Every structure is written in C-alpha cells, then in structure tokens.
PDB file of N, CA and C and ligand atoms in Angstrom:
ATOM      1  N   UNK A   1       0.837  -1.209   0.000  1.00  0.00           N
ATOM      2  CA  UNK A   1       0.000   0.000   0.000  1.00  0.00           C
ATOM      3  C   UNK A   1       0.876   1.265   0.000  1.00  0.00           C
ATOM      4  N   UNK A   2       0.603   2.108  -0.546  1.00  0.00           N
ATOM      5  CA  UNK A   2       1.302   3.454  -0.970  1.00  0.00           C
ATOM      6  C   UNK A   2       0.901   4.519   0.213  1.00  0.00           C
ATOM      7  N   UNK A   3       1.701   4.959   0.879  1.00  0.00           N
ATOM      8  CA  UNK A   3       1.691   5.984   1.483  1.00  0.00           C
ATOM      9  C   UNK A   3       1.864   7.722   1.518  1.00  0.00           C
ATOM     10  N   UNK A   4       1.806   8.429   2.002  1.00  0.00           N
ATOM     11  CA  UNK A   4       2.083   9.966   1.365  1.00  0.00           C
ATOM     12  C   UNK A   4       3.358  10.255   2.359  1.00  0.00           C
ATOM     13  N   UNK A   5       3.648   9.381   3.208  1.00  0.00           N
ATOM     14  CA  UNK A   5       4.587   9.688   4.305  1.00  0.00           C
ATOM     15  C   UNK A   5       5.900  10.285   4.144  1.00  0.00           C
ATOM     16  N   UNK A   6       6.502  10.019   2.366  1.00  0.00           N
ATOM     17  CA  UNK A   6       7.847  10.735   2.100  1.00  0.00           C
ATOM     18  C   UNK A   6       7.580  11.950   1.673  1.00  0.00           C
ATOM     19  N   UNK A   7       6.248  12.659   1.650  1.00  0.00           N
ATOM     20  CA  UNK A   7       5.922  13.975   1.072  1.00  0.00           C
ATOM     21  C   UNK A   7       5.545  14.450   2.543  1.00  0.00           C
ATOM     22  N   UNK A   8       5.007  14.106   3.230  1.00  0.00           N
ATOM     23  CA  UNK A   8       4.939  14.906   4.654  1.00  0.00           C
ATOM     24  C   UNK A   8       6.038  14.698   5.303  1.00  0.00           C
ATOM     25  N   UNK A   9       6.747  14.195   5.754  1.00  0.00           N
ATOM     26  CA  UNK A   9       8.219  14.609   6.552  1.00  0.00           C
ATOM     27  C   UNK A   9       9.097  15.380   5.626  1.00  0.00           C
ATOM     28  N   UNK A  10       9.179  15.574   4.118  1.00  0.00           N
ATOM     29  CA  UNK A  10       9.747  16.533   3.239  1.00  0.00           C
ATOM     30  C   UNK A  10       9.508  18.150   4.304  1.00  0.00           C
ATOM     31  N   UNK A  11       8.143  18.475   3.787  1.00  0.00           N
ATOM     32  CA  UNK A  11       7.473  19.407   4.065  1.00  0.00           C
ATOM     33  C   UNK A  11       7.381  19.724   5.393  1.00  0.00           C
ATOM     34  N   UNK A  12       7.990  18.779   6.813  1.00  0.00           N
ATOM     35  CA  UNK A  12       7.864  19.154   7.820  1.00  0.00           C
ATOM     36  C   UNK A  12       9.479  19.695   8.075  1.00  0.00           C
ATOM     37  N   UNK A  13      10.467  19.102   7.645  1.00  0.00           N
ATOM     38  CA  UNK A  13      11.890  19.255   8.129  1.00  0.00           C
ATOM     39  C   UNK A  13      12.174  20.754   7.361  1.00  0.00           C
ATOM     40  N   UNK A  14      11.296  20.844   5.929  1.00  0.00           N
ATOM     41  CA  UNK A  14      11.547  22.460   5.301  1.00  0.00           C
ATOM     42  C   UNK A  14      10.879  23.391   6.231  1.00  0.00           C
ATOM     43  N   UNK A  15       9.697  23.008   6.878  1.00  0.00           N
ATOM     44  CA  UNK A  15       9.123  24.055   7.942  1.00  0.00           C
ATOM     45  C   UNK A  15      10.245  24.657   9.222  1.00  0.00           C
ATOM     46  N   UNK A  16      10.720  22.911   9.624  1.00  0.00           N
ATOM     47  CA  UNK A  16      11.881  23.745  10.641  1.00  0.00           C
ATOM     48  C   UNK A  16      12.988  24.493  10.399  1.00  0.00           C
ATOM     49  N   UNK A  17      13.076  24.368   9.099  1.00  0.00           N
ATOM     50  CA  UNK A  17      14.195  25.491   8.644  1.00  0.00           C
ATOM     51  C   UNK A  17      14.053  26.834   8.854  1.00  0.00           C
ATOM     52  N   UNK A  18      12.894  27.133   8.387  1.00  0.00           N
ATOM     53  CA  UNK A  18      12.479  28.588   8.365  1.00  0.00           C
ATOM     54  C   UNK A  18      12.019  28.881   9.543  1.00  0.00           C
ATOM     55  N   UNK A  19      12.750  28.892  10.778  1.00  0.00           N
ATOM     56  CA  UNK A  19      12.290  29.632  11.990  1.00  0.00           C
ATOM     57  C   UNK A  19      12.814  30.826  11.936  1.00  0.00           C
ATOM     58  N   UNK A  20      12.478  31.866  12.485  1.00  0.00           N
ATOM     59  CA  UNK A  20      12.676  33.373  12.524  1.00  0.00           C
ATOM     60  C   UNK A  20      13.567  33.726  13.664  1.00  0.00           C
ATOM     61  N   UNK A  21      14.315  34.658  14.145  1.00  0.00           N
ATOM     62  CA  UNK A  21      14.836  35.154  14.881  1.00  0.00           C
ATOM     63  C   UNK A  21      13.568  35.143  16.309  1.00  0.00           C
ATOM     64  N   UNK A  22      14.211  34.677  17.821  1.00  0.00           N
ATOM     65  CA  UNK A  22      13.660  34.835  18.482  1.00  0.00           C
ATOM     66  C   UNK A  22      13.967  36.057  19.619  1.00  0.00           C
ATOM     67  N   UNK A  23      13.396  36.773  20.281  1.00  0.00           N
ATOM     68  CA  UNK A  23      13.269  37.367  21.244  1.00  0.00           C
ATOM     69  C   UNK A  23      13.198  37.457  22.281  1.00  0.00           C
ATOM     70  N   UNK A  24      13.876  37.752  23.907  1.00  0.00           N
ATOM     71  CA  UNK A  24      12.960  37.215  25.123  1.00  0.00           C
ATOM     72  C   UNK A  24      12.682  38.547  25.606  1.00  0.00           C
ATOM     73  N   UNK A  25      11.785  38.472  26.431  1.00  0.00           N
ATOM     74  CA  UNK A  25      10.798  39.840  26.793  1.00  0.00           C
ATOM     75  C   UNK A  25      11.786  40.133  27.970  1.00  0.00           C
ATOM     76  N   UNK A  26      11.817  41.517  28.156  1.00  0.00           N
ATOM     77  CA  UNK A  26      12.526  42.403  28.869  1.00  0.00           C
ATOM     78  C   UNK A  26      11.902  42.394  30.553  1.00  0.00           C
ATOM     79  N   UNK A  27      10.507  41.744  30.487  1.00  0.00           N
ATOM     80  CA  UNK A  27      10.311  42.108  31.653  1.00  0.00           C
ATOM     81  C   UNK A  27      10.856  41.057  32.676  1.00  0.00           C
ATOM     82  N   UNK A  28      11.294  41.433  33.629  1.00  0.00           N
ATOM     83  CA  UNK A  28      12.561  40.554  34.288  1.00  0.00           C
ATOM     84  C   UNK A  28      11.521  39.106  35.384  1.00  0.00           C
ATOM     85  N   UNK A  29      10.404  39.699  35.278  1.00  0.00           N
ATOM     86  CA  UNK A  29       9.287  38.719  35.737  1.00  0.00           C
ATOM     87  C   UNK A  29       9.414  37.559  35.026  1.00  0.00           C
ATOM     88  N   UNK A  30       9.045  37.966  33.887  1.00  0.00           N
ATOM     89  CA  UNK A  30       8.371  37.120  32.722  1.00  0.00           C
ATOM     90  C   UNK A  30       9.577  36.006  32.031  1.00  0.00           C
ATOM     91  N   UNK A  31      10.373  37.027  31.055  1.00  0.00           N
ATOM     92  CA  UNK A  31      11.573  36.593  30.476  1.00  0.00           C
ATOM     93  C   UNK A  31      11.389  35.272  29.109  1.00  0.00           C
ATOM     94  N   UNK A  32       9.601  35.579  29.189  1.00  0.00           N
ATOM     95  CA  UNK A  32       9.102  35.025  27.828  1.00  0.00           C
ATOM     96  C   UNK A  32       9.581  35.092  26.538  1.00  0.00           C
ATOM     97  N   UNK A  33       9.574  33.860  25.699  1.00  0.00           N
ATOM     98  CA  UNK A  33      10.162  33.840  24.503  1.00  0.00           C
ATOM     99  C   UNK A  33       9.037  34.646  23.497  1.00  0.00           C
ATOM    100  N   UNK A  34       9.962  35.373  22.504  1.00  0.00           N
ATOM    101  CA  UNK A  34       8.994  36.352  21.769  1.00  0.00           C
ATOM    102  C   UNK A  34       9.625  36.142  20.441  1.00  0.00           C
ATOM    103  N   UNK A  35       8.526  35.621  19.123  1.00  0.00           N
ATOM    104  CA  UNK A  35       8.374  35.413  17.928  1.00  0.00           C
ATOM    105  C   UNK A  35       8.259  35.987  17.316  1.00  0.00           C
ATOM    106  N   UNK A  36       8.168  37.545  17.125  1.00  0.00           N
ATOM    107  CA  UNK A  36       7.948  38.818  15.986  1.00  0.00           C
ATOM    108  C   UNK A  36       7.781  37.995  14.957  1.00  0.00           C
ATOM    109  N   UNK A  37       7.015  38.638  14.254  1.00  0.00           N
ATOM    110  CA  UNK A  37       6.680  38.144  12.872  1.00  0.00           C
ATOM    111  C   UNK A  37       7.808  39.260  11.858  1.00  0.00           C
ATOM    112  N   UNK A  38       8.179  38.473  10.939  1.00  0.00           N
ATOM    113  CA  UNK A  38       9.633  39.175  10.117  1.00  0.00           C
ATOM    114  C   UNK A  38       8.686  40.733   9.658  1.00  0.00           C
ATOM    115  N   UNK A  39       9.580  41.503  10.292  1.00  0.00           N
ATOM    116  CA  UNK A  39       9.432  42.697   9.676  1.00  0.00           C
ATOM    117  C   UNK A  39       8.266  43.389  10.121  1.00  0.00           C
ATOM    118  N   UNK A  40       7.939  42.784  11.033  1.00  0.00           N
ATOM    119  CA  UNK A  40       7.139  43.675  12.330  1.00  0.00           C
ATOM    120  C   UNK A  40       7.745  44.723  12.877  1.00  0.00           C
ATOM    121  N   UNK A  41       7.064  45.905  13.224  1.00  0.00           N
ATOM    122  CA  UNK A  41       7.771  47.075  14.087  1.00  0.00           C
ATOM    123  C   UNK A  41       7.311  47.059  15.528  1.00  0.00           C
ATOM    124  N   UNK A  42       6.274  46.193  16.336  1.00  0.00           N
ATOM    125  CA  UNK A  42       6.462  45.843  17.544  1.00  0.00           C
ATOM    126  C   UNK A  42       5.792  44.864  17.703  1.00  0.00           C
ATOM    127  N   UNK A  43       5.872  44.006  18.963  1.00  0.00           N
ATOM    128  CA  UNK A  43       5.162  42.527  19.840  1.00  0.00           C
ATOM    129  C   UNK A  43       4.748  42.748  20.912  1.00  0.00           C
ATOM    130  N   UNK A  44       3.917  42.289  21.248  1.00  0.00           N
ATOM    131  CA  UNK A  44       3.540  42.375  22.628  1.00  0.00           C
ATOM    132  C   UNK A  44       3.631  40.444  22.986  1.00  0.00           C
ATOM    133  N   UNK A  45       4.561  40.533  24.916  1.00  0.00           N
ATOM    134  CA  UNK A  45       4.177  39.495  25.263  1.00  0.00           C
ATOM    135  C   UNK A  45       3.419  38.998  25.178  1.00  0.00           C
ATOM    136  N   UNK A  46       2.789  37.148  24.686  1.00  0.00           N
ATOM    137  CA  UNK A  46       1.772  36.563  25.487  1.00  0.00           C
ATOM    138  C   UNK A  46       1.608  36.349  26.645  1.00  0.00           C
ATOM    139  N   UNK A  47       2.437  36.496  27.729  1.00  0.00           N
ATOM    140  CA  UNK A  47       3.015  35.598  28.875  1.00  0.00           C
ATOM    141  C   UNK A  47       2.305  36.725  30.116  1.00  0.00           C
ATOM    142  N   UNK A  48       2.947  38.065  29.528  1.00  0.00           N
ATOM    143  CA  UNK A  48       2.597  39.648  30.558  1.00  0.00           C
ATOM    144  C   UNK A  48       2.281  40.302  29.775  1.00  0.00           C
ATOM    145  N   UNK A  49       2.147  40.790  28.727  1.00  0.00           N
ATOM    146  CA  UNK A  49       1.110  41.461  27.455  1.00  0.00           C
ATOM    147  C   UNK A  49       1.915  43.245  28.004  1.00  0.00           C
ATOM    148  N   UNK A  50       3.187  42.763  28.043  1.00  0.00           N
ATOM    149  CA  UNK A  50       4.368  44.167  27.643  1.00  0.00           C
ATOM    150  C   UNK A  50       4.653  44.160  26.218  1.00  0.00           C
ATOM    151  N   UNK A  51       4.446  45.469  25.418  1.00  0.00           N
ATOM    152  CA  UNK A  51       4.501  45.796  24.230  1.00  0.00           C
ATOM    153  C   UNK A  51       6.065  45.964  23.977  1.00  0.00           C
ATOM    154  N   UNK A  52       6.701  45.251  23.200  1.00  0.00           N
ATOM    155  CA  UNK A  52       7.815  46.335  23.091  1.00  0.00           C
ATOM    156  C   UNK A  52       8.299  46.838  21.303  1.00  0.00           C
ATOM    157  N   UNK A  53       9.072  47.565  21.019  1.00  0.00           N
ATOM    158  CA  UNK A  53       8.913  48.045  19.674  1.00  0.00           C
ATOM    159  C   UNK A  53      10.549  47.181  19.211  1.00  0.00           C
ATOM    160  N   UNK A  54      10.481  46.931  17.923  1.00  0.00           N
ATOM    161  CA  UNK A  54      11.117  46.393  17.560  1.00  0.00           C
ATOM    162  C   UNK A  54      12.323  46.612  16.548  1.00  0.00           C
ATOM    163  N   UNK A  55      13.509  45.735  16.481  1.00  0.00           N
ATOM    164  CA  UNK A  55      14.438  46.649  15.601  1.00  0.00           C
ATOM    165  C   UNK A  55      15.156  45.570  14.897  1.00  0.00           C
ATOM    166  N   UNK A  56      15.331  45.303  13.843  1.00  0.00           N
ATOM    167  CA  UNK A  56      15.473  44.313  13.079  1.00  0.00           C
ATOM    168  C   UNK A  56      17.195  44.262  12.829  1.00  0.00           C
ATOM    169  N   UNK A  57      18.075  43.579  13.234  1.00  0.00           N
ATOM    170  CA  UNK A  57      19.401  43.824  12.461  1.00  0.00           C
ATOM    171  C   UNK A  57      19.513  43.050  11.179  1.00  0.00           C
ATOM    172  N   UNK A  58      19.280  42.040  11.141  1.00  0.00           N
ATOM    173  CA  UNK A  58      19.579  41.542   9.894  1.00  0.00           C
ATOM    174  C   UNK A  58      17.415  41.131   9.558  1.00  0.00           C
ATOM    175  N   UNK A  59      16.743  41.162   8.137  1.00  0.00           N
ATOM    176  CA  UNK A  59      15.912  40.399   8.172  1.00  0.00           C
ATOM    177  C   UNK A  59      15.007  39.577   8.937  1.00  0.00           C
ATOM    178  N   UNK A  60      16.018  38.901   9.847  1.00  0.00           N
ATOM    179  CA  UNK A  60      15.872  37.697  10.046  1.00  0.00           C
ATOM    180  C   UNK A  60      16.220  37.274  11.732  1.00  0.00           C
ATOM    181  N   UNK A  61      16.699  38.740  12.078  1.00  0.00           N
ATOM    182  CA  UNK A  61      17.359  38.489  13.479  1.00  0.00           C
ATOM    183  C   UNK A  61      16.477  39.838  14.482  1.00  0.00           C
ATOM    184  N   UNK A  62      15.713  39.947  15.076  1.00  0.00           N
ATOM    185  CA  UNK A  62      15.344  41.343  15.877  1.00  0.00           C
ATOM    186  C   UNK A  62      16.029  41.452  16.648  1.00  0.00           C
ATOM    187  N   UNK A  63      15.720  42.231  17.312  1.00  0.00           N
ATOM    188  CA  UNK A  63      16.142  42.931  18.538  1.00  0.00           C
ATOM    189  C   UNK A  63      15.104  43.816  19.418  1.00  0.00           C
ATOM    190  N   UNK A  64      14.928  43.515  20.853  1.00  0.00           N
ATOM    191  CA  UNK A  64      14.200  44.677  21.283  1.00  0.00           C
ATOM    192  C   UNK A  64      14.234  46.302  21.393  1.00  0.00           C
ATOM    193  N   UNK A  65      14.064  47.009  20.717  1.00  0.00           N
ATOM    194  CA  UNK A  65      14.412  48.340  20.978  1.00  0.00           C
ATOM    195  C   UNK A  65      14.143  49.173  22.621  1.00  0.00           C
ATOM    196  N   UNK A  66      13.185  48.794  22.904  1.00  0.00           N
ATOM    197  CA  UNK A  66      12.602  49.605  23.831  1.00  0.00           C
ATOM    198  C   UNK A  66      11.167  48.951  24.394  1.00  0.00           C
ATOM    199  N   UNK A  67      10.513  49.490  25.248  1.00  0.00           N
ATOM    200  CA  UNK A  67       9.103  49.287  25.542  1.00  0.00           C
ATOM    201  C   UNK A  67       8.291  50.170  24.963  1.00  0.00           C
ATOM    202  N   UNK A  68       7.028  49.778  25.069  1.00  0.00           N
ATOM    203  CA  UNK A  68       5.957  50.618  24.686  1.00  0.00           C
ATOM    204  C   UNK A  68       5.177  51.105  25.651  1.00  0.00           C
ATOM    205  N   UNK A  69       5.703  52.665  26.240  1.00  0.00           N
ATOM    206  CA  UNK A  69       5.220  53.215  27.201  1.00  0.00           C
ATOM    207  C   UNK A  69       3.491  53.377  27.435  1.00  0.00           C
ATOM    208  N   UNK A  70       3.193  53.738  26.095  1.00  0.00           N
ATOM    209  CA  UNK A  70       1.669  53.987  25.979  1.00  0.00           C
ATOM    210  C   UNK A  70       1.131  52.895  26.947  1.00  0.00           C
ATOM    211  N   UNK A  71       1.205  51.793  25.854  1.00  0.00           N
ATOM    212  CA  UNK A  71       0.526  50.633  26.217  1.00  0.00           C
ATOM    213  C   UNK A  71       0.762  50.275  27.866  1.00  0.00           C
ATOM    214  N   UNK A  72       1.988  50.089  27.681  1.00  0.00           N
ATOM    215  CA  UNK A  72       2.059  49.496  29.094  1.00  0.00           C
ATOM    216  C   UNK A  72       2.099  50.050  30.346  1.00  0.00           C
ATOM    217  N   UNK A  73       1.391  51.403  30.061  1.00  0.00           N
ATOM    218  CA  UNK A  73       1.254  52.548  31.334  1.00  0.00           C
ATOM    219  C   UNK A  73      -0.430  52.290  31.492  1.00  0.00           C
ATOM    220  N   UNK A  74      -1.049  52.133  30.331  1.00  0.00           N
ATOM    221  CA  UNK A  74      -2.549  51.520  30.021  1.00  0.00           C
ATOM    222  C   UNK A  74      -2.624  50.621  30.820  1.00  0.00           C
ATOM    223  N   UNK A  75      -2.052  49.616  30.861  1.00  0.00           N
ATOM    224  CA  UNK A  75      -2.184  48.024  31.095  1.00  0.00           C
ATOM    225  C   UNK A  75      -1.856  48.119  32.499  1.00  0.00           C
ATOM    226  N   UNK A  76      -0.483  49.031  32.767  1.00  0.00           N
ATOM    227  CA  UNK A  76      -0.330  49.337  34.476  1.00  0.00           C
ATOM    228  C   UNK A  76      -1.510  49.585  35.282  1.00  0.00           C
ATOM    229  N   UNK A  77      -2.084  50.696  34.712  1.00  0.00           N
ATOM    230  CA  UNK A  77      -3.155  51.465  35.010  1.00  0.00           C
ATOM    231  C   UNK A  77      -4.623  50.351  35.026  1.00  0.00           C
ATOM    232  N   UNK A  78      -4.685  49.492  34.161  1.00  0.00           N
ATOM    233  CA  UNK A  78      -6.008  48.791  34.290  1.00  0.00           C
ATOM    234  C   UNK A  78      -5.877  47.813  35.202  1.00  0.00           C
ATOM    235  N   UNK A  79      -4.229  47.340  35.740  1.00  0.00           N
ATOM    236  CA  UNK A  79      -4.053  46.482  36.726  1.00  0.00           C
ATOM    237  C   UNK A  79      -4.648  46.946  38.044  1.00  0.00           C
ATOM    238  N   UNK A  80      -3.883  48.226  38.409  1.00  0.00           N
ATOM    239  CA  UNK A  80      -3.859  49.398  39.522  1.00  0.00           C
ATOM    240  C   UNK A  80      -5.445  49.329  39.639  1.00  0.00           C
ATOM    241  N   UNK A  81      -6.360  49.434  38.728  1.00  0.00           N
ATOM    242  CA  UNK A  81      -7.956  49.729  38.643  1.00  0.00           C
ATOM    243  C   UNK A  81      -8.298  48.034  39.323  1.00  0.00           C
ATOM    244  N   UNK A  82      -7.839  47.380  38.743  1.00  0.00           N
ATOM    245  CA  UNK A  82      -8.375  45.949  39.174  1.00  0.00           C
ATOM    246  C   UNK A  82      -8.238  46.047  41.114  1.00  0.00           C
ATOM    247  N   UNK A  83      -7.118  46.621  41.049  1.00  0.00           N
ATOM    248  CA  UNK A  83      -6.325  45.821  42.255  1.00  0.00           C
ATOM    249  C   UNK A  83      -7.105  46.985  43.107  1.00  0.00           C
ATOM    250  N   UNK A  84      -7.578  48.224  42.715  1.00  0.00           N
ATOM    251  CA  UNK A  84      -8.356  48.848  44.169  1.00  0.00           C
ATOM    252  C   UNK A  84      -9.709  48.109  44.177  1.00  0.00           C
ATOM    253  N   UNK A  85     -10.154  48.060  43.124  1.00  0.00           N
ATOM    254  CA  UNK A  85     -11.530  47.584  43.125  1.00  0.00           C
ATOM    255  C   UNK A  85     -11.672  46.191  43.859  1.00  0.00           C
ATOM    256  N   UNK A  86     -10.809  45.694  44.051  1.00  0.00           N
ATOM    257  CA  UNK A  86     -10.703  44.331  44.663  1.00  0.00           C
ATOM    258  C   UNK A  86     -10.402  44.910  46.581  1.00  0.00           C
ATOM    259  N   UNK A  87      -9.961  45.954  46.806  1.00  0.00           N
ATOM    260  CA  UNK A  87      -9.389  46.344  47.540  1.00  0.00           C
ATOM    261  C   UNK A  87     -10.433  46.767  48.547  1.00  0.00           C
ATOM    262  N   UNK A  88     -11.722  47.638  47.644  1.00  0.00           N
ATOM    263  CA  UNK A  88     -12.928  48.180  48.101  1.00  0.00           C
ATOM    264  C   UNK A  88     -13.604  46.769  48.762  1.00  0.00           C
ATOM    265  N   UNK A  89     -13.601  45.580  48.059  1.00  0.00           N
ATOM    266  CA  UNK A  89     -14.334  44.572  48.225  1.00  0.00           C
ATOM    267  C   UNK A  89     -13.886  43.958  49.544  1.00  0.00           C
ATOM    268  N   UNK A  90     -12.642  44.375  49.449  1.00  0.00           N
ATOM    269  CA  UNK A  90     -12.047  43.514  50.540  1.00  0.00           C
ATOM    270  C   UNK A  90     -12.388  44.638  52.010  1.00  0.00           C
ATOM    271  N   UNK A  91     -12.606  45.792  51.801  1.00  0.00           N
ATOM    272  CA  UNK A  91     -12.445  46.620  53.215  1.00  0.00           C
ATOM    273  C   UNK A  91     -13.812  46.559  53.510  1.00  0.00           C
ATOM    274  N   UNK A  92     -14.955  45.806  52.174  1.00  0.00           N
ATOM    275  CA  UNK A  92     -16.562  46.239  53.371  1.00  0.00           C
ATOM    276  C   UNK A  92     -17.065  45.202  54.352  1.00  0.00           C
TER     277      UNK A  92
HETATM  278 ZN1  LIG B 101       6.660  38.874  29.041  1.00  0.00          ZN
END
C-alpha cells in the first residue's frame, strides 16, 4: 500500500528550517520567549502582554528596541484599577 509519508516529513523538516529570529521579553518577571513576525515594528508578550517596539538587524534576526510606554502605562493602570476595586471589596 502506498503511502504519502515521504511527502509529509519533506514538508515538515523544510518548515523547521524557516524559523525566525527569536526574542525574550525584557520584563525581568516574565523573560518570555517572543516570535515577531519578520518585519514587524512591535510585539507584545503573550506571557505579561508588555509591548515592546522592535528593531530588526539583519531580516531575520530582531532585537528589542525599547518598551511601549503607551501601552504598558494603560495596562499598568487597568491592573492598579483591578487591584483597588478588589481592595474596596475587601475593606466592606
Ligand atoms: Zn513577558
């Protein structure tokens, strides 16, 4: 019986070739691995959902530039909101 099995492990070992430059997130908590998509100008963690902006040296290789203050003064701020509101709950 004929199988397709030498055309799918072809097509899987060419997939692992093409991995992209990886990233790890700056926040010293977290220290999550970060995947930019090639030629993205920023990522945000999955892990802590810190934005940071991005800087490409080669194609194929990023680099973190910086954080993304906006965002993650937002995200501070909606924590800070969580954490009184929980706070109110807790003092009645
Ligand atoms: Zn992170």
């Amino acid at each position: 019986m004929a199988t397709d099995n030498g055309k799918f492990s072809a097509s899987e070992s060419l997939r692992k070739t093409r991995t992209f430059g990886k990233v790890r997130c700056h926040n010293p908590s977290c220290m999550g691995r970060l995947e930019p998509e090639p030629g993205s100008e920023q990522i945000s963690c999955p892990t802590c959902g810190m934005t940071y902006r991005l800087f490409w040296v080669t194609p194929e290789l990023p680099r973190i530039r910086g954080p993304v203050w906006e965002v993650n003064r937002k995200l501070a701020e909606e924590t800070l909101a969580k954490k009184l509101e929980s706070s109110k709950d807790a003092s009645k």
